[in-house]
């Protein structure tokens, strides 16, 4: 059984473990004040081409989202998210547990636009309702689509005009940035958003997400929030060493590129079989619609996620590739689509 | 500069990194449902000699405390802790951030006893006050002292009699259990408490605390709490592999024993110098009271923590040893006490 | 200008103020432990024909909802509500501020049914999502519709089967119970739900909502929750005296009946004018769809709420009657619809 | 049995009920936007001699404290209070339930001073601890003592210097301001504090506390906080009408003066009997230390609170007078002290 179930089925990229080994017995400060974390942060600032940001290295996506969003909002302020948004559906109410409502926007492609936001603003007009204050988007979205530069720019302008915070969940940001249709850069993200995070757990690290805060008003005392929510690692070096390894050359991008390429191999086969997809994606998550008997046959050889039933005869499955996906297994799956259909 | 500042100044014990390397490219389930996490949990149950517990592998101490305590308490229920208690002073109000008061008990030795608890119960008598419901103790305490079996038994009985939950923060539990004056076992902890955790971050792991829940009423749906507070690791295997390595033989205890031995070397010298200690400790944290000029000289060679000023001429410092402390450095520090005083 | 804007535009029914005057200088216990509150609670138990309930007298609707729902749920549990639900849209995220998500169900008539609930349950299947645990309905709903006995029975069975709590917001319960199409009784509510509240603020009292808890598991220590959320009135007698006056005969029901009758007068005229309504209602809130020029003319003489724009030429307005609505003003408005159209 | 148990044993001062009756059938806006609430707020600004304040009329003390303090603080910020502070001991953890720690300061007279504050600041130095941000004091304190102008000024300066918010719980503020040893004015309070509240529930109203916010940074969007915590009354007029009546002449101060006078009658007798007091008080709460047999005799005729046991033979009792205390009953109690001792 080979797994295409997610992008966290293996450990870390070997270079990361080697870096941990290499530095293992050096003594250093705790709680992210070690030299590696500091170097990693400086390196990330260079990659982002923006020195005026604060960067915090955190452990996981849900943790990053809940710490950032609860830190950014006053108690009566709410986040806005697409109805597929991870904070809305797959984080066990983590944002609400910090006291904040998440307002849902109906979306077919996992993305939200300025009109959606303005509609929400028009519906929230006085103190009997929450105050919408933060726009949460994921790039890529939870269904594999990505934001184009123009789209993010428009969102950014809408947010600035309406005094909203624009926050990007980048759990799989590498895959978005390496998508063939992408035209966004890390630098764009830092100038067009108030905060975003670069996910590493799903792109080669054991754990690790780097939160970048551009908005000056959101920076103060952020480490208090991290500590209070249980996110300040005693051995913060573990995060610093990993990010340093991923970004000291292009490893982060190469790994994401590999994941995308593996998805493309499978995607191509799906199209050639004449199968539809739930939504067209150029990133490392693909959502073919498969007849139920094909589903059964695939399940004998592969692990993947049954996403939803479309009708009596067809289901959507989710296939995820990663930095660790073996090319021969991607090709085998691609062939099996054709063979087993 | 050699650091005696804390027990998380280095990475992980080499065997742990080797185990991570060895298993690195195996595919497995996410979120702690992998084979290693499951095996580690079964192994821990054996070591605890109690199959009727639920075990969850978490990342850090503050995270474990806040998830467990908020899961165990209703909104108007409070925790009781010694005034030195980690949740009371060093977790940035993490428990309060989940909605619960922590009631402080004045304590000279970092421990609390049945009388302290009964006093709190007598002062909280109606719905205008919080309901004390959980007794939080640390073993060893934050100042290095440990609970004897008889003391824990008495606390346990008081808690049972008063329908209180007894919870033990075991961030440095290994050091307590390997202390020469200790008479407690893991098995005792599981029968005398409602929940406790075995800390690994400070005893050889990169990250990792194992929460053991004995009380049947506290077990249900616990993973929902973990996820909601941002504690469910995508690559949960990282925790499982580490605990498996630490407990498949006696590594966990050997590492703690080493830390204690290193402290003992330094402790002996302190006594021989005629220096007092803030409190007598047989674990890996020691608190000598040193004249200020000795303090200055020591600071040239070693890192440690200035704990508090005693008077114009003397200060308490905290020296922490660990699994990684080099014996020759412990001896050098021991000698320097005598030489530099 | 006569106001049909809401049912809390005046003070209290004169009998209530008389009762407050009559008892004013008697000394009694604070915090709802006075004789009047106790008598009121016993009287309500009789009216409900159920002695096995706990009753708490609270001050307002949002307060009652947030205290009850936060007391009933564990931190990862969520409420389900229709998309028009008061807790979802008009309480400034009060439920979320206590840590709980409110799951929205699309509804055209303000009501939810078993299928809606089962759909939500099917979508919330593991610890990555909140656990739906409480079904919140309003009777009448926020758009004036009511639940029939059969509908509530079905909901009740669905909730029992799925271990869900059924909670009814009765801010305008009197109006529902006196609606000509109603077949529910207070007794039904106490046996078919786990908790519900009888609203008095909108039916003749200065303040006051009576929360009735039938489910044994939800009763313990409830006063701790009231106090903690700021809802325990020092002069709790003010609530007791009012409920006693409203229920010692049929005053509560007579007042609601008057409000409904006044609405019916206006409703009849609307139909005779050939105007549509947003939704058919037999309670004290009606939602005619009016041409914009009629809207303008009505605004010269009356206060009411502009609910929403339907198209370029028509708008929905909300007209609310109450125990205090003068019959001649209801008739004048009814006539003006015909005259001004 | 005559009650000296508290100052909320009766209803409202008759003039307040008359005012409610007089205005009862007038139609007005809900949620505190009515003419009476607006007039009351303007009137209070005049009395305070400060137009640059925001004033909100709320229902009870715990509610006011929790809404204000949670609105003023970021999640990692804490309040500081004397160990007798109402928010610390008698509000069921209401502040913690909004996520904030309350730091306790040991105090013998219920007051805190600059040194206490500076000590707390010195102990909270980094992100592993909460950030002390708000100083909570009560005037009079929970044990009847009051702050002199000089004391408040010093606190105010310490708070300004350290960027702390100074907040005064004025549940019994009238009694403090009418105390013979008082030299503070409402105007002083508005200039020396960031926010304070004028309590009316314990000085003649049915319900009602007026929160005055002077600090510009704390004013924005405050009504969102009120609504979210369940404190926005539909019939807000009930609060406005009462405050208007209490402050349109000197009623508020006359009532407080009466309460103090009644306490003084009893106090004088206690001194003449040679009985000690727990703490000397010039306000409406007194704390005599009585032999147990006197206690028993008094309990036959009067209600009061047993505050604490001093030793085997003596107890502290709390006697509270109010606007409603009958002079002949105060004199009777005063005589009974002499007669029954």
PDB file of N, CA and C in Angstrom, chain A residues 219-281:
ATOM      1  N   UNK A 219       2.551  43.711  15.913  1.00  0.00           N
ATOM      2  CA  UNK A 219       3.823  43.093  16.311  1.00  0.00           C
ATOM      3  C   UNK A 219       4.059  43.014  17.820  1.00  0.00           C
ATOM      4  N   UNK A 220       3.579  44.006  18.542  1.00  0.00           N
ATOM      5  CA  UNK A 220       3.973  44.149  19.955  1.00  0.00           C
ATOM      6  C   UNK A 220       3.678  42.912  20.795  1.00  0.00           C
ATOM      7  N   UNK A 221       4.672  42.562  21.596  1.00  0.00           N
ATOM      8  CA  UNK A 221       4.457  41.565  22.655  1.00  0.00           C
ATOM      9  C   UNK A 221       3.990  40.213  22.134  1.00  0.00           C
ATOM     10  N   UNK A 222       4.272  39.923  20.865  1.00  0.00           N
ATOM     11  CA  UNK A 222       3.698  38.710  20.294  1.00  0.00           C
ATOM     12  C   UNK A 222       4.138  37.446  21.029  1.00  0.00           C
ATOM     13  N   UNK A 223       5.356  37.455  21.566  1.00  0.00           N
ATOM     14  CA  UNK A 223       5.834  36.264  22.277  1.00  0.00           C
ATOM     15  C   UNK A 223       5.003  35.947  23.520  1.00  0.00           C
ATOM     16  N   UNK A 224       4.387  36.959  24.112  1.00  0.00           N
ATOM     17  CA  UNK A 224       3.476  36.681  25.223  1.00  0.00           C
ATOM     18  C   UNK A 224       2.322  35.782  24.747  1.00  0.00           C
ATOM     19  N   UNK A 225       1.808  36.095  23.572  1.00  0.00           N
ATOM     20  CA  UNK A 225       0.710  35.282  23.038  1.00  0.00           C
ATOM     21  C   UNK A 225       1.160  33.851  22.758  1.00  0.00           C
ATOM     22  N   UNK A 226       2.360  33.713  22.205  1.00  0.00           N
ATOM     23  CA  UNK A 226       2.871  32.374  21.895  1.00  0.00           C
ATOM     24  C   UNK A 226       2.970  31.549  23.170  1.00  0.00           C
ATOM     25  N   UNK A 227       3.574  32.162  24.201  1.00  0.00           N
ATOM     26  CA  UNK A 227       3.752  31.439  25.457  1.00  0.00           C
ATOM     27  C   UNK A 227       2.399  31.085  26.073  1.00  0.00           C
ATOM     28  N   UNK A 228       1.489  32.032  26.096  1.00  0.00           N
ATOM     29  CA  UNK A 228       0.205  31.807  26.760  1.00  0.00           C
ATOM     30  C   UNK A 228      -0.590  30.679  26.111  1.00  0.00           C
ATOM     31  N   UNK A 229      -0.414  30.504  24.817  1.00  0.00           N
ATOM     32  CA  UNK A 229      -1.166  29.458  24.116  1.00  0.00           C
ATOM     33  C   UNK A 229      -0.386  28.142  24.035  1.00  0.00           C
ATOM     34  N   UNK A 230       0.730  28.059  24.748  1.00  0.00           N
ATOM     35  CA  UNK A 230       1.474  26.798  24.774  1.00  0.00           C
ATOM     36  C   UNK A 230       2.339  26.569  23.553  1.00  0.00           C
ATOM     37  N   UNK A 231       2.696  27.637  22.837  1.00  0.00           N
ATOM     38  CA  UNK A 231       3.439  27.462  21.590  1.00  0.00           C
ATOM     39  C   UNK A 231       4.924  27.791  21.663  1.00  0.00           C
ATOM     40  N   UNK A 232       5.416  28.169  22.846  1.00  0.00           N
ATOM     41  CA  UNK A 232       6.839  28.531  22.944  1.00  0.00           C
ATOM     42  C   UNK A 232       7.652  27.287  23.289  1.00  0.00           C
ATOM     43  N   UNK A 233       8.377  26.758  22.300  1.00  0.00           N
ATOM     44  CA  UNK A 233       9.142  25.525  22.483  1.00  0.00           C
ATOM     45  C   UNK A 233      10.387  25.752  23.332  1.00  0.00           C
ATOM     46  N   UNK A 234      10.607  24.920  24.342  1.00  0.00           N
ATOM     47  CA  UNK A 234      11.841  25.019  25.119  1.00  0.00           C
ATOM     48  C   UNK A 234      13.034  24.895  24.175  1.00  0.00           C
ATOM     49  N   UNK A 235      13.001  23.857  23.320  1.00  0.00           N
ATOM     50  CA  UNK A 235      14.094  23.685  22.358  1.00  0.00           C
ATOM     51  C   UNK A 235      13.709  24.314  21.018  1.00  0.00           C
ATOM     52  N   UNK A 236      13.526  25.623  21.050  1.00  0.00           N
ATOM     53  CA  UNK A 236      13.131  26.351  19.856  1.00  0.00           C
ATOM     54  C   UNK A 236      14.117  26.173  18.710  1.00  0.00           C
ATOM     55  N   UNK A 237      15.358  25.819  19.056  1.00  0.00           N
ATOM     56  CA  UNK A 237      16.378  25.572  18.029  1.00  0.00           C
ATOM     57  C   UNK A 237      15.914  24.570  16.985  1.00  0.00           C
ATOM     58  N   UNK A 238      15.069  23.616  17.420  1.00  0.00           N
ATOM     59  CA  UNK A 238      14.575  22.591  16.496  1.00  0.00           C
ATOM     60  C   UNK A 238      13.861  23.242  15.311  1.00  0.00           C
ATOM     61  N   UNK A 239      13.180  24.349  15.583  1.00  0.00           N
ATOM     62  CA  UNK A 239      12.515  25.069  14.498  1.00  0.00           C
ATOM     63  C   UNK A 239      13.532  25.864  13.683  1.00  0.00           C
ATOM     64  N   UNK A 240      14.419  26.561  14.377  1.00  0.00           N
ATOM     65  CA  UNK A 240      15.393  27.393  13.680  1.00  0.00           C
ATOM     66  C   UNK A 240      16.273  26.587  12.739  1.00  0.00           C
ATOM     67  N   UNK A 241      16.776  25.471  13.220  1.00  0.00           N
ATOM     68  CA  UNK A 241      17.663  24.638  12.416  1.00  0.00           C
ATOM     69  C   UNK A 241      16.967  24.156  11.152  1.00  0.00           C
ATOM     70  N   UNK A 242      15.704  23.788  11.283  1.00  0.00           N
ATOM     71  CA  UNK A 242      14.967  23.295  10.116  1.00  0.00           C
ATOM     72  C   UNK A 242      14.744  24.383   9.068  1.00  0.00           C
ATOM     73  N   UNK A 243      14.305  25.555   9.517  1.00  0.00           N
ATOM     74  CA  UNK A 243      14.049  26.629   8.555  1.00  0.00           C
ATOM     75  C   UNK A 243      15.341  27.088   7.886  1.00  0.00           C
ATOM     76  N   UNK A 244      16.419  27.077   8.665  1.00  0.00           N
ATOM     77  CA  UNK A 244      17.711  27.452   8.104  1.00  0.00           C
ATOM     78  C   UNK A 244      18.082  26.482   6.976  1.00  0.00           C
ATOM     79  N   UNK A 245      17.878  25.219   7.222  1.00  0.00           N
ATOM     80  CA  UNK A 245      18.217  24.217   6.216  1.00  0.00           C
ATOM     81  C   UNK A 245      17.321  24.355   4.980  1.00  0.00           C
ATOM     82  N   UNK A 246      16.059  24.614   5.206  1.00  0.00           N
ATOM     83  CA  UNK A 246      15.111  24.697   4.081  1.00  0.00           C
ATOM     84  C   UNK A 246      15.340  25.924   3.214  1.00  0.00           C
ATOM     85  N   UNK A 247      15.852  26.994   3.818  1.00  0.00           N
ATOM     86  CA  UNK A 247      15.952  28.249   3.074  1.00  0.00           C
ATOM     87  C   UNK A 247      17.377  28.699   2.789  1.00  0.00           C
ATOM     88  N   UNK A 248      18.387  27.963   3.275  1.00  0.00           N
ATOM     89  CA  UNK A 248      19.743  28.456   3.022  1.00  0.00           C
ATOM     90  C   UNK A 248      20.106  28.304   1.545  1.00  0.00           C
ATOM     91  N   UNK A 249      19.437  27.398   0.872  1.00  0.00           N
ATOM     92  CA  UNK A 249      19.494  27.386  -0.593  1.00  0.00           C
ATOM     93  C   UNK A 249      18.042  27.313  -1.045  1.00  0.00           C
ATOM     94  N   UNK A 250      17.738  26.560  -2.060  1.00  0.00           N
ATOM     95  CA  UNK A 250      16.351  26.540  -2.526  1.00  0.00           C
ATOM     96  C   UNK A 250      15.594  25.287  -2.127  1.00  0.00           C
ATOM     97  N   UNK A 251      16.083  24.598  -1.074  1.00  0.00           N
ATOM     98  CA  UNK A 251      15.475  23.313  -0.735  1.00  0.00           C
ATOM     99  C   UNK A 251      13.954  23.398  -0.588  1.00  0.00           C
ATOM    100  N   UNK A 252      13.497  24.421   0.125  1.00  0.00           N
ATOM    101  CA  UNK A 252      12.054  24.555   0.348  1.00  0.00           C
ATOM    102  C   UNK A 252      11.291  24.553  -0.968  1.00  0.00           C
ATOM    103  N   UNK A 253      11.790  25.301  -1.931  1.00  0.00           N
ATOM    104  CA  UNK A 253      11.092  25.420  -3.211  1.00  0.00           C
ATOM    105  C   UNK A 253      11.243  24.160  -4.053  1.00  0.00           C
ATOM    106  N   UNK A 254      12.435  23.545  -3.966  1.00  0.00           N
ATOM    107  CA  UNK A 254      12.641  22.301  -4.721  1.00  0.00           C
ATOM    108  C   UNK A 254      11.703  21.207  -4.229  1.00  0.00           C
ATOM    109  N   UNK A 255      11.533  21.129  -2.926  1.00  0.00           N
ATOM    110  CA  UNK A 255      10.646  20.100  -2.381  1.00  0.00           C
ATOM    111  C   UNK A 255       9.209  20.333  -2.834  1.00  0.00           C
ATOM    112  N   UNK A 256       8.782  21.593  -2.794  1.00  0.00           N
ATOM    113  CA  UNK A 256       7.422  21.913  -3.223  1.00  0.00           C
ATOM    114  C   UNK A 256       7.249  21.633  -4.711  1.00  0.00           C
ATOM    115  N   UNK A 257       8.289  21.955  -5.446  1.00  0.00           N
ATOM    116  CA  UNK A 257       8.242  21.706  -6.895  1.00  0.00           C
ATOM    117  C   UNK A 257       8.087  20.216  -7.187  1.00  0.00           C
ATOM    118  N   UNK A 258       8.832  19.421  -6.447  1.00  0.00           N
ATOM    119  CA  UNK A 258       8.721  17.973  -6.625  1.00  0.00           C
ATOM    120  C   UNK A 258       7.288  17.508  -6.350  1.00  0.00           C
ATOM    121  N   UNK A 259       6.725  17.980  -5.264  1.00  0.00           N
ATOM    122  CA  UNK A 259       5.352  17.584  -4.922  1.00  0.00           C
ATOM    123  C   UNK A 259       4.397  17.950  -6.061  1.00  0.00           C
ATOM    124  N   UNK A 260       4.526  19.169  -6.560  1.00  0.00           N
ATOM    125  CA  UNK A 260       3.654  19.601  -7.664  1.00  0.00           C
ATOM    126  C   UNK A 260       3.836  18.727  -8.902  1.00  0.00           C
ATOM    127  N   UNK A 261       5.080  18.418  -9.217  1.00  0.00           N
ATOM    128  CA  UNK A 261       5.377  17.610 -10.411  1.00  0.00           C
ATOM    129  C   UNK A 261       4.723  16.239 -10.292  1.00  0.00           C
ATOM    130  N   UNK A 262       4.819  15.663  -9.104  1.00  0.00           N
ATOM    131  CA  UNK A 262       4.203  14.345  -8.889  1.00  0.00           C
ATOM    132  C   UNK A 262       2.685  14.421  -9.086  1.00  0.00           C
ATOM    133  N   UNK A 263       2.099  15.513  -8.606  1.00  0.00           N
ATOM    134  CA  UNK A 263       0.658  15.688  -8.793  1.00  0.00           C
ATOM    135  C   UNK A 263       0.322  15.838 -10.265  1.00  0.00           C
ATOM    136  N   UNK A 264       1.189  16.541 -10.981  1.00  0.00           N
ATOM    137  CA  UNK A 264       0.938  16.790 -12.403  1.00  0.00           C
ATOM    138  C   UNK A 264       0.930  15.475 -13.197  1.00  0.00           C
ATOM    139  N   UNK A 265       1.843  14.573 -12.836  1.00  0.00           N
ATOM    140  CA  UNK A 265       1.883  13.259 -13.506  1.00  0.00           C
ATOM    141  C   UNK A 265       0.536  12.557 -13.365  1.00  0.00           C
ATOM    142  N   UNK A 266      -0.001  12.600 -12.149  1.00  0.00           N
ATOM    143  CA  UNK A 266      -1.271  11.916 -11.904  1.00  0.00           C
ATOM    144  C   UNK A 266      -2.426  12.677 -12.560  1.00  0.00           C
ATOM    145  N   UNK A 267      -2.357  13.978 -12.443  1.00  0.00           N
ATOM    146  CA  UNK A 267      -3.383  14.837 -13.040  1.00  0.00           C
ATOM    147  C   UNK A 267      -3.531  14.592 -14.536  1.00  0.00           C
ATOM    148  N   UNK A 268      -2.401  14.492 -15.180  1.00  0.00           N
ATOM    149  CA  UNK A 268      -2.387  14.303 -16.636  1.00  0.00           C
ATOM    150  C   UNK A 268      -3.116  13.010 -16.996  1.00  0.00           C
ATOM    151  N   UNK A 269      -2.825  11.979 -16.257  1.00  0.00           N
ATOM    152  CA  UNK A 269      -3.446  10.686 -16.523  1.00  0.00           C
ATOM    153  C   UNK A 269      -4.957  10.746 -16.326  1.00  0.00           C
ATOM    154  N   UNK A 270      -5.349  11.453 -15.265  1.00  0.00           N
ATOM    155  CA  UNK A 270      -6.780  11.587 -14.972  1.00  0.00           C
ATOM    156  C   UNK A 270      -7.510  12.239 -16.131  1.00  0.00           C
ATOM    157  N   UNK A 271      -6.899  13.294 -16.660  1.00  0.00           N
ATOM    158  CA  UNK A 271      -7.497  13.981 -17.813  1.00  0.00           C
ATOM    159  C   UNK A 271      -7.566  13.053 -19.007  1.00  0.00           C
ATOM    160  N   UNK A 272      -6.492  12.324 -19.221  1.00  0.00           N
ATOM    161  CA  UNK A 272      -6.451  11.422 -20.379  1.00  0.00           C
ATOM    162  C   UNK A 272      -7.491  10.314 -20.250  1.00  0.00           C
ATOM    163  N   UNK A 273      -7.792   9.946 -19.024  1.00  0.00           N
ATOM    164  CA  UNK A 273      -8.847   8.936 -18.818  1.00  0.00           C
ATOM    165  C   UNK A 273     -10.234   9.509 -19.055  1.00  0.00           C
ATOM    166  N   UNK A 274     -10.297  10.825 -19.186  1.00  0.00           N
ATOM    167  CA  UNK A 274     -11.607  11.447 -19.353  1.00  0.00           C
ATOM    168  C   UNK A 274     -12.357  11.639 -18.048  1.00  0.00           C
ATOM    169  N   UNK A 275     -11.627  11.523 -16.939  1.00  0.00           N
ATOM    170  CA  UNK A 275     -12.285  11.744 -15.640  1.00  0.00           C
ATOM    171  C   UNK A 275     -12.346  13.244 -15.332  1.00  0.00           C
ATOM    172  N   UNK A 276     -13.421  13.642 -14.696  1.00  0.00           N
ATOM    173  CA  UNK A 276     -13.537  15.022 -14.243  1.00  0.00           C
ATOM    174  C   UNK A 276     -12.824  15.201 -12.904  1.00  0.00           C
ATOM    175  N   UNK A 277     -12.593  16.455 -12.570  1.00  0.00           N
ATOM    176  CA  UNK A 277     -12.085  16.760 -11.225  1.00  0.00           C
ATOM    177  C   UNK A 277     -13.088  17.681 -10.540  1.00  0.00           C
ATOM    178  N   UNK A 278     -13.073  17.648  -9.215  1.00  0.00           N
ATOM    179  CA  UNK A 278     -13.955  18.521  -8.440  1.00  0.00           C
ATOM    180  C   UNK A 278     -13.630  19.967  -8.761  1.00  0.00           C
ATOM    181  N   UNK A 279     -12.337  20.222  -8.829  1.00  0.00           N
ATOM    182  CA  UNK A 279     -11.880  21.567  -9.140  1.00  0.00           C
ATOM    183  C   UNK A 279     -10.475  21.441  -9.701  1.00  0.00           C
ATOM    184  N   UNK A 280     -10.186  22.271 -10.680  1.00  0.00           N
ATOM    185  CA  UNK A 280      -8.891  22.206 -11.337  1.00  0.00           C
ATOM    186  C   UNK A 280      -7.809  22.740 -10.404  1.00  0.00           C
ATOM    187  N   UNK A 281      -6.710  21.990 -10.262  1.00  0.00           N
ATOM    188  CA  UNK A 281      -5.644  22.382  -9.336  1.00  0.00           C
ATOM    189  C   UNK A 281      -4.281  22.180  -9.949  1.00  0.00           C
TER     190      UNK A 281
END
